[in-house]
Short mmCIF file of C-alpha atoms in Angstrom, two decimals:
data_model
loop_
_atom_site.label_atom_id
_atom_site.label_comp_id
_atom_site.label_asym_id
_atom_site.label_seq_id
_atom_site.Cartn_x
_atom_site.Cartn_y
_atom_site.Cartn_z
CA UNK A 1 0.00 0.00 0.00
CA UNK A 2 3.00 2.25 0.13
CA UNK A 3 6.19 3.34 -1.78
CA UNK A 4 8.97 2.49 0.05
CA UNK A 5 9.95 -0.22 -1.62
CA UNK A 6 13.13 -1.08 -3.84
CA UNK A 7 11.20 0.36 -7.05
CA UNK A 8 9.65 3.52 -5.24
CA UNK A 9 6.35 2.37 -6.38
CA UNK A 10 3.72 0.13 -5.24
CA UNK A 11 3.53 -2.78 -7.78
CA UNK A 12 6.87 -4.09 -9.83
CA UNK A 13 7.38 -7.02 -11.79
CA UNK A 14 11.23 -7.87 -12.80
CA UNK A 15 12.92 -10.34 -14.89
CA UNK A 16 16.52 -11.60 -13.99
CA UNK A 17 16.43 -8.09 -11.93
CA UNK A 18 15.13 -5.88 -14.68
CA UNK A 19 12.17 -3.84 -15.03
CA UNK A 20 9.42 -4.84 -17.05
CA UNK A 21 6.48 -3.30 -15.83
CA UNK A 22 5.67 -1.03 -12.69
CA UNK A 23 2.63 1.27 -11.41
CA UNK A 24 1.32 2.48 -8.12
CA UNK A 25 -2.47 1.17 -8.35
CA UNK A 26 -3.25 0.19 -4.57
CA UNK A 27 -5.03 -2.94 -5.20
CA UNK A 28 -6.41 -5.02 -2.37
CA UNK A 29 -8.10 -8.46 -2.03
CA UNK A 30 -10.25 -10.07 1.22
CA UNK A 31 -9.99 -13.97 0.94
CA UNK A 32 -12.51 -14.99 3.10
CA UNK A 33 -10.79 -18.15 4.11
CA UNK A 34 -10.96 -19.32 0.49
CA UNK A 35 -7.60 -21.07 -1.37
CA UNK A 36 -4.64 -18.73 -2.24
CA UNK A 37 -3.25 -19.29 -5.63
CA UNK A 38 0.20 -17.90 -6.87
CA UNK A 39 0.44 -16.70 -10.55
CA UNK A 40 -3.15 -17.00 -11.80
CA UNK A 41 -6.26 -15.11 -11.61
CA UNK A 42 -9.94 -16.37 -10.03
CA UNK A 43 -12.75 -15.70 -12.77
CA UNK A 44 -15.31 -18.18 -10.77
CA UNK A 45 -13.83 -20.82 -13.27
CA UNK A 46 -10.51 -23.37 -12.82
CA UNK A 47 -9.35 -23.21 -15.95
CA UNK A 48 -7.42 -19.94 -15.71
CA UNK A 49 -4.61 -20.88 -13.17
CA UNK A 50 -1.28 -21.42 -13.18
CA UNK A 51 -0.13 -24.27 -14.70
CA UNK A 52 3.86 -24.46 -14.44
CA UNK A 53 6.12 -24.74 -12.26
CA UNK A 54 7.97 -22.55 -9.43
CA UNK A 55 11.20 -23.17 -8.67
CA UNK A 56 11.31 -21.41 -5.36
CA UNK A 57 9.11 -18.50 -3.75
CA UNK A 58 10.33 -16.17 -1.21
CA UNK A 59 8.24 -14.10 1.22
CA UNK A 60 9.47 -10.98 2.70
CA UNK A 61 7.86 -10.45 6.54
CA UNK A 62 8.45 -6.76 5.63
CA UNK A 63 9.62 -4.09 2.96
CA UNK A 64 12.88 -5.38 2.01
CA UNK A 65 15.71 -2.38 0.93
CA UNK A 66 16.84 -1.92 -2.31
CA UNK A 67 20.33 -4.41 -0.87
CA UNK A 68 18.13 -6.95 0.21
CA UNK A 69 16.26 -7.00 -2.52
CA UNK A 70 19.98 -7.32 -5.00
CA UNK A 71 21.10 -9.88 -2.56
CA UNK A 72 18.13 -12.15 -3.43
CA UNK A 73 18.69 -11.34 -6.31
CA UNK A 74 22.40 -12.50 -6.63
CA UNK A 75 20.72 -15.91 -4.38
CA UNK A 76 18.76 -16.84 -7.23
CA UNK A 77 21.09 -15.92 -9.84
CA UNK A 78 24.05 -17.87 -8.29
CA UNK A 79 21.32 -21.05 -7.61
CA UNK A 80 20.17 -21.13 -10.93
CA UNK A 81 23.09 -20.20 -13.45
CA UNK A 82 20.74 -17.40 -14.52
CA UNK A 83 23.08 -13.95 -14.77
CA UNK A 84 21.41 -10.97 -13.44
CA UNK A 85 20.01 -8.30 -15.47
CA UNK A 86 20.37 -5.09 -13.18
CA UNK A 87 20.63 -1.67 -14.23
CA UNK A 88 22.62 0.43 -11.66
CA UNK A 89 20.20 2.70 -9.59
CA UNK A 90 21.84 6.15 -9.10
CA UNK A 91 19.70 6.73 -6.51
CA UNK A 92 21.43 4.23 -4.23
CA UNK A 93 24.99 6.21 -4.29
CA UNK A 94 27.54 3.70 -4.40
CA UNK A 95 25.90 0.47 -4.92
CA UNK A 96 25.41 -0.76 -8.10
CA UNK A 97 22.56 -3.28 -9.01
CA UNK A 98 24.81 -4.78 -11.31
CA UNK A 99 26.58 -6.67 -8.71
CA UNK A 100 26.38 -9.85 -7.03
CA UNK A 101 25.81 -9.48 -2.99
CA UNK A 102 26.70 -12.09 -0.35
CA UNK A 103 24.65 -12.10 2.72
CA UNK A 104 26.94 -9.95 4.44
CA UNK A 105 26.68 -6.97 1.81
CA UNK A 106 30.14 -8.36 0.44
CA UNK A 107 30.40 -8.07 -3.48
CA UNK A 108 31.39 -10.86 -5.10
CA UNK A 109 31.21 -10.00 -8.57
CA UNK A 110 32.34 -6.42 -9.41
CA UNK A 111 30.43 -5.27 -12.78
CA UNK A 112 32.92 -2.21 -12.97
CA UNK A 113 35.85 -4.26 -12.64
CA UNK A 114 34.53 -6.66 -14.25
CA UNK A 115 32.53 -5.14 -16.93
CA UNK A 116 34.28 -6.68 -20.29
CA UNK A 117 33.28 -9.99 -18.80
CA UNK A 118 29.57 -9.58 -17.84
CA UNK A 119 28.33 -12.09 -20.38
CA UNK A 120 26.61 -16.07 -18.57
CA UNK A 121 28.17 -14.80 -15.10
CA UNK A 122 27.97 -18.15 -13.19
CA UNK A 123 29.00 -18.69 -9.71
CA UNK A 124 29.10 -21.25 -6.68
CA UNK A 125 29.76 -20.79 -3.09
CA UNK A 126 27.90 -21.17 0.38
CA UNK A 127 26.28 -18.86 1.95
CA UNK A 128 24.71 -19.83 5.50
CA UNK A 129 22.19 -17.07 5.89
CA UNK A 130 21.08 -17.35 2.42
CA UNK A 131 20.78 -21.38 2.91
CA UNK A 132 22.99 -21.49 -0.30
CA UNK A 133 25.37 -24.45 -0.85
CA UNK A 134 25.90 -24.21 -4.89
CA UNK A 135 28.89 -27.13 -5.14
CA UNK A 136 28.34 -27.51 -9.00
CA UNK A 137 26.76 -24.71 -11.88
CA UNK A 138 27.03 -24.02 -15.10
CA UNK A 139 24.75 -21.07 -17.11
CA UNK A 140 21.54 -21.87 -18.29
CA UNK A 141 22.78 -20.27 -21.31
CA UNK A 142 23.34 -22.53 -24.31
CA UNK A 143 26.66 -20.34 -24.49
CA UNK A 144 28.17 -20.48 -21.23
CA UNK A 145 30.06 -23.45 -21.97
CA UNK A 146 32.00 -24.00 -18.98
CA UNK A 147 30.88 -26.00 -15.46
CA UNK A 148 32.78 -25.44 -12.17
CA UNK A 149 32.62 -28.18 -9.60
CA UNK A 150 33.83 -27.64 -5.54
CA UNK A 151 33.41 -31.33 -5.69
CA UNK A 152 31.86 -31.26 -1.89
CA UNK A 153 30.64 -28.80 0.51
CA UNK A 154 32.55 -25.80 1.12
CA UNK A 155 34.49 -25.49 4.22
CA UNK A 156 33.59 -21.98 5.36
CA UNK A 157 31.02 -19.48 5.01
CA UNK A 158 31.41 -17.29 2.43
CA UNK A 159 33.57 -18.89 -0.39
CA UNK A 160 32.48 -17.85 -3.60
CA UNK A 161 34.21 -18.31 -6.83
CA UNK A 162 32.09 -15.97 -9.86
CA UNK A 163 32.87 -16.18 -12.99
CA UNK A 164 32.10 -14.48 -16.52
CA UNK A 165 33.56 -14.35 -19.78
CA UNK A 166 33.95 -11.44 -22.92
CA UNK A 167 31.26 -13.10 -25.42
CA UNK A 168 34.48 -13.25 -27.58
CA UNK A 169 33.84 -16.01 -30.57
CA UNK A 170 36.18 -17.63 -33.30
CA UNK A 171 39.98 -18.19 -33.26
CA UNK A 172 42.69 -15.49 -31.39
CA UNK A 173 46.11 -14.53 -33.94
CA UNK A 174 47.84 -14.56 -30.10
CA UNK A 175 48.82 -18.46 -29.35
CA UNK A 176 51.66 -19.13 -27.42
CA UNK A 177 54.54 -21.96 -28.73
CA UNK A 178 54.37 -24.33 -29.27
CA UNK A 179 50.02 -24.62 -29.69
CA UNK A 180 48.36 -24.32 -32.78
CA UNK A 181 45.33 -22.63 -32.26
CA UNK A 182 43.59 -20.57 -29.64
CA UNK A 183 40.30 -19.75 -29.38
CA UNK A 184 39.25 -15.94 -28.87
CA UNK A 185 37.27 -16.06 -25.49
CA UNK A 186 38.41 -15.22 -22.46
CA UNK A 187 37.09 -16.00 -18.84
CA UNK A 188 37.50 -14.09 -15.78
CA UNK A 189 36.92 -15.28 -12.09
CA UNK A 190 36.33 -13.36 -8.41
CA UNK A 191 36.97 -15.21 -5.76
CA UNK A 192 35.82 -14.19 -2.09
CA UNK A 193 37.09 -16.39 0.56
CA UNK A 194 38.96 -18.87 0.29
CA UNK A 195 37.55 -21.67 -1.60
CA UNK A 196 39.08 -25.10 -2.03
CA UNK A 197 40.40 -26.25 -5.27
CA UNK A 198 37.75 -26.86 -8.07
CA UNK A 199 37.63 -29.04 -11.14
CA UNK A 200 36.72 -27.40 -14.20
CA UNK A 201 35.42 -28.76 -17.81
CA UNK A 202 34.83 -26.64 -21.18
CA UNK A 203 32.53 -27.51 -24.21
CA UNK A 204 34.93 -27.91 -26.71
CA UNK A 205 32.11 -28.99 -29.25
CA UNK A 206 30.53 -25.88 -29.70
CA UNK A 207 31.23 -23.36 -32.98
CA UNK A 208 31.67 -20.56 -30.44
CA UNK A 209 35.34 -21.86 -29.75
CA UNK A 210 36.17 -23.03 -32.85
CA UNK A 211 38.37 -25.80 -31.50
CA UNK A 212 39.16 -28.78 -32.98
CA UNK A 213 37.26 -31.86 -30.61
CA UNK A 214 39.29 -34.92 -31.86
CA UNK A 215 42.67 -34.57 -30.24
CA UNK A 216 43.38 -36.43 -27.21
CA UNK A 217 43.06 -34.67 -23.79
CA UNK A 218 47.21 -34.16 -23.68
CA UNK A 219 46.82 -32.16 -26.91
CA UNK A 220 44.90 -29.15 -25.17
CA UNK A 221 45.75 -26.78 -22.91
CA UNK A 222 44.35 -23.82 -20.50
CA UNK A 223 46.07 -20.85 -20.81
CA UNK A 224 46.28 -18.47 -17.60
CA UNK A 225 46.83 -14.42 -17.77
#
């Protein structure tokens, strides 16, 4: 019924963290101890519900701030390999939406350092306040390629390791002796904490790379900046 909220306005739907649609109509409903139903509307019939499914749904026992609101955001995003889709809010001073938030207001993924790298940001790490323990991800984007596995539970609270790459495509002119071919893309990782060691694999099938896939596993190599 009010307008402090996150958005500054009464109603707001978002998608990955952006806008798509927002209004201050103050709408209200009295149930009358009939059923509650999430993402459908009651027209006296049943056939004009919801029929899908939710992956999770969070309930906020009061107006969350615009940080709370970014750190759920950076939850979900982190738990499902989906990358955020923020737009920094200059009315927040110096916190930008485009970030990823721990629990503890710690950024974990810097979009301004990171900026040239924004493209299927993925990320695991735990996170005890935010219930998170994400051992294993990889984007749900057909091109983020590459999976990152802790291979067990983290040992602290607080390890993170984010990663994004440059949507670079096709073969570099820059390969090191005594390699044949590079491919263009480049990855870049934050790491908060201090995370155990992580295995790693790479789609080396897709065009994007424009690898060759029949060598042996000796023939290939990851090259570190």
């Amino acid at each position: 019924t009010g307008i402090s909220t996150p958005n500054g306005t009464r109603k707001v739907i978002m998608r990955d963290g952006a806008l798509i649609q927002a209004n201050n109509n103050n709408d209200n409903g009295i149930g009358n101890d009939s059923d509650f139903y999430i993402g459908g509307r009651y027209t006296g019939a049943d056939d004009y519900y919801f029929d899908g499914e939710l992956a999770e749904l969070i309930i906020y026992s009061s107006i969350p701030t615009e940080l709370d609101q970014e750190k759920t955001q950076s939850y979900l995003a982190i738990k499902y390999g989906i990358t955020k889709n923020s737009a920094d809010n200059a009315g927040t001073g110096g916190q930008d939406e485009r970030d990823y938030f721990a629990s503890d207001e710690t950024v974990i993924w810097d979009y301004s350092a990171n900026s040239s790298y924004a493209t299927d940001i993925t990320g695991i790490g735990r996170d005890d306040v935010m219930n998170l323990d994400q051992q294993k991800s990889k984007s749900i984007n057909s091109t983020g390629l590459v999976t990152l596995d802790e291979g067990g539970a983290f040992v602290s609270d607080l390890d993170y390791i984010i990663w994004g790459h440059d949507a670079a495509t096709g073969s570099s002119t820059n390969i090191p002796s005594p390699y044949k071919k590079r491919s263009n893309r480049i990855w870049k990782v934050d790491i908060n904490g201090t995370p155990d060691n992580v295995s790693f694999s790479i789609d080396l099938t897709s065009e994007i790379l424009d690898l060759p896939t029949s060598m042996a596993a000796g023939d290939y190599a990851l090259l570190i900046d």
